[in-house]
Short mmCIF file of C-alpha atoms in Angstrom, two decimals:
data_model
loop_
_atom_site.label_atom_id
_atom_site.label_comp_id
_atom_site.label_asym_id
_atom_site.label_seq_id
_atom_site.Cartn_x
_atom_site.Cartn_y
_atom_site.Cartn_z
CA UNK A 1 87.46 119.37 123.59
CA UNK A 2 85.54 122.34 122.45
CA UNK A 3 87.41 125.14 123.18
CA UNK A 4 85.69 128.96 124.98
CA UNK A 5 86.39 132.14 124.58
CA UNK A 6 87.64 132.23 128.16
CA UNK A 7 89.92 129.11 127.50
CA UNK A 8 91.19 130.94 124.22
CA UNK A 9 92.17 133.81 125.91
CA UNK A 10 94.05 132.00 128.32
CA UNK A 11 95.72 130.52 125.68
CA UNK A 12 96.46 134.11 124.69
CA UNK A 13 98.04 135.19 127.87
CA UNK A 14 99.99 132.05 129.02
CA UNK A 15 101.58 131.30 125.39
CA UNK A 16 102.62 134.94 123.39
CA UNK A 17 105.55 136.98 124.24
CA UNK A 18 105.19 140.26 125.92
CA UNK A 19 105.31 142.53 123.16
CA UNK A 20 102.14 140.25 121.40
CA UNK A 21 100.06 140.88 124.80
CA UNK A 22 100.82 144.24 124.90
CA UNK A 23 98.86 144.82 121.40
CA UNK A 24 96.00 144.13 124.22
CA UNK A 25 94.16 141.56 121.90
CA UNK A 26 91.05 139.83 123.02
CA UNK A 27 89.43 136.93 121.64
CA UNK A 28 85.93 137.72 120.58
CA UNK A 29 84.32 134.65 119.07
CA UNK A 30 85.03 131.52 118.70
CA UNK A 31 84.12 128.14 116.49
CA UNK A 32 84.84 125.03 115.28
CA UNK A 33 87.61 126.50 112.81
CA UNK A 34 87.51 129.97 113.35
CA UNK A 35 88.47 132.92 115.63
CA UNK A 36 87.50 136.78 115.95
CA UNK A 37 90.07 138.74 118.09
CA UNK A 38 89.77 142.43 118.49
CA UNK A 39 92.95 144.52 118.24
CA UNK A 40 92.12 147.70 120.15
CA UNK A 41 92.96 151.03 118.90
CA UNK A 42 95.79 152.80 120.37
CA UNK A 43 98.36 155.76 119.19
CA UNK A 44 101.10 153.66 120.05
CA UNK A 45 100.76 151.41 117.34
CA UNK A 46 99.76 154.35 114.64
CA UNK A 47 102.57 155.07 112.07
CA UNK A 48 103.50 158.59 110.69
CA UNK A 49 99.93 160.02 109.27
CA UNK A 50 97.71 158.37 112.06
CA UNK A 51 97.10 154.73 110.36
CA UNK A 52 97.49 151.83 112.20
CA UNK A 53 100.92 150.13 111.36
CA UNK A 54 101.03 147.04 109.47
CA UNK A 55 103.47 145.53 111.80
CA UNK A 56 100.91 145.26 114.34
CA UNK A 57 98.16 144.04 112.09
CA UNK A 58 100.53 141.52 110.50
CA UNK A 59 100.83 140.01 114.84
CA UNK A 60 97.90 140.16 114.94
CA UNK A 61 96.98 138.24 112.30
CA UNK A 62 99.71 135.47 113.45
CA UNK A 63 98.52 135.12 116.90
CA UNK A 64 94.44 134.88 115.49
CA UNK A 65 95.97 132.32 113.22
CA UNK A 66 97.14 130.29 116.63
CA UNK A 67 94.09 130.58 117.99
CA UNK A 68 91.69 129.47 115.18
CA UNK A 69 94.20 126.43 114.95
CA UNK A 70 93.89 125.70 118.68
CA UNK A 71 89.80 125.84 118.14
CA UNK A 72 90.54 123.51 115.56
CA UNK A 73 92.53 120.70 117.31
CA UNK A 74 90.80 121.21 120.05
CA UNK A 75 93.56 122.72 122.49
CA UNK A 76 96.70 124.50 121.89
CA UNK A 77 99.83 122.84 121.26
CA UNK A 78 103.07 123.95 119.91
CA UNK A 79 103.29 125.24 116.25
CA UNK A 80 105.57 127.76 114.07
CA UNK A 81 104.58 130.15 111.47
CA UNK A 82 105.93 128.85 108.38
CA UNK A 83 104.59 131.28 106.12
CA UNK A 84 102.26 134.58 106.40
CA UNK A 85 101.43 137.04 103.15
CA UNK A 86 99.86 140.07 104.01
CA UNK A 87 97.85 142.46 101.69
CA UNK A 88 97.18 145.78 102.98
CA UNK A 89 93.67 147.24 101.00
CA UNK A 90 92.74 150.46 103.05
CA UNK A 91 94.28 152.45 106.39
CA UNK A 92 92.62 151.83 109.30
CA UNK A 93 92.16 154.89 111.36
CA UNK A 94 91.19 155.70 115.38
CA UNK A 95 89.30 152.10 114.93
CA UNK A 96 89.71 148.89 116.46
CA UNK A 97 90.50 145.79 114.10
CA UNK A 98 88.31 142.77 114.04
CA UNK A 99 90.55 139.63 113.47
CA UNK A 100 89.23 136.73 111.88
CA UNK A 101 91.17 133.74 111.21
CA UNK A 102 89.28 131.18 109.11
CA UNK A 103 91.46 127.23 108.90
CA UNK A 104 90.73 125.96 105.61
CA UNK A 105 92.85 122.79 106.01
CA UNK A 106 94.01 121.22 108.77
CA UNK A 107 96.61 118.09 108.90
CA UNK A 108 98.30 115.97 111.43
CA UNK A 109 101.61 118.69 110.32
CA UNK A 110 100.43 121.30 108.89
CA UNK A 111 97.51 124.19 109.06
CA UNK A 112 96.44 126.79 106.64
CA UNK A 113 94.24 129.62 107.44
CA UNK A 114 93.13 132.89 105.90
CA UNK A 115 92.58 135.97 107.85
CA UNK A 116 90.69 139.06 107.02
CA UNK A 117 91.07 142.23 109.37
CA UNK A 118 88.27 144.67 109.06
CA UNK A 119 87.86 148.20 111.19
CA UNK A 120 85.27 147.76 113.52
CA UNK A 121 82.21 150.12 112.27
CA UNK A 122 82.70 149.07 108.30
CA UNK A 123 82.57 145.93 106.42
CA UNK A 124 85.18 147.19 103.94
CA UNK A 125 88.46 144.94 104.47
CA UNK A 126 91.78 146.51 105.72
CA UNK A 127 93.87 143.66 105.04
CA UNK A 128 94.00 140.01 104.15
CA UNK A 129 96.49 137.58 105.06
CA UNK A 130 97.48 133.52 104.59
CA UNK A 131 99.23 131.94 107.07
CA UNK A 132 100.89 128.30 107.06
CA UNK A 133 101.71 126.61 110.07
CA UNK A 134 103.67 123.38 111.28
CA UNK A 135 102.21 121.63 113.94
CA UNK A 136 105.27 120.48 116.16
CA UNK A 137 102.87 118.99 118.90
#
């Protein structure tokens, strides 16, 4: 089964904690092994100095990976983060962030992904992450 962005947004709304949903994430694009989510700018997510907090970016990367793994599998199934490593390269100021998660390996019990986070309107990467997931179902 191939997921649509509508399907992916339903997965998002049905399977994440209320505080994650409050980030306002939406699925912009979906492919066989990738997902692009939008994290809208919010002053609530800014830290001292006015840049977007790293915690918000890390949560968005984690969430985008779940959607990308679901796309790769053709549907949502229970999974959990085993490892996530994030490197921050530049501050995001007053801009939405596009989070692209690409599944680099999909096994029966694990999935690996690379994630890039880019402020809208620029090509310079704000943060990069890698993640490993355990597939539980």
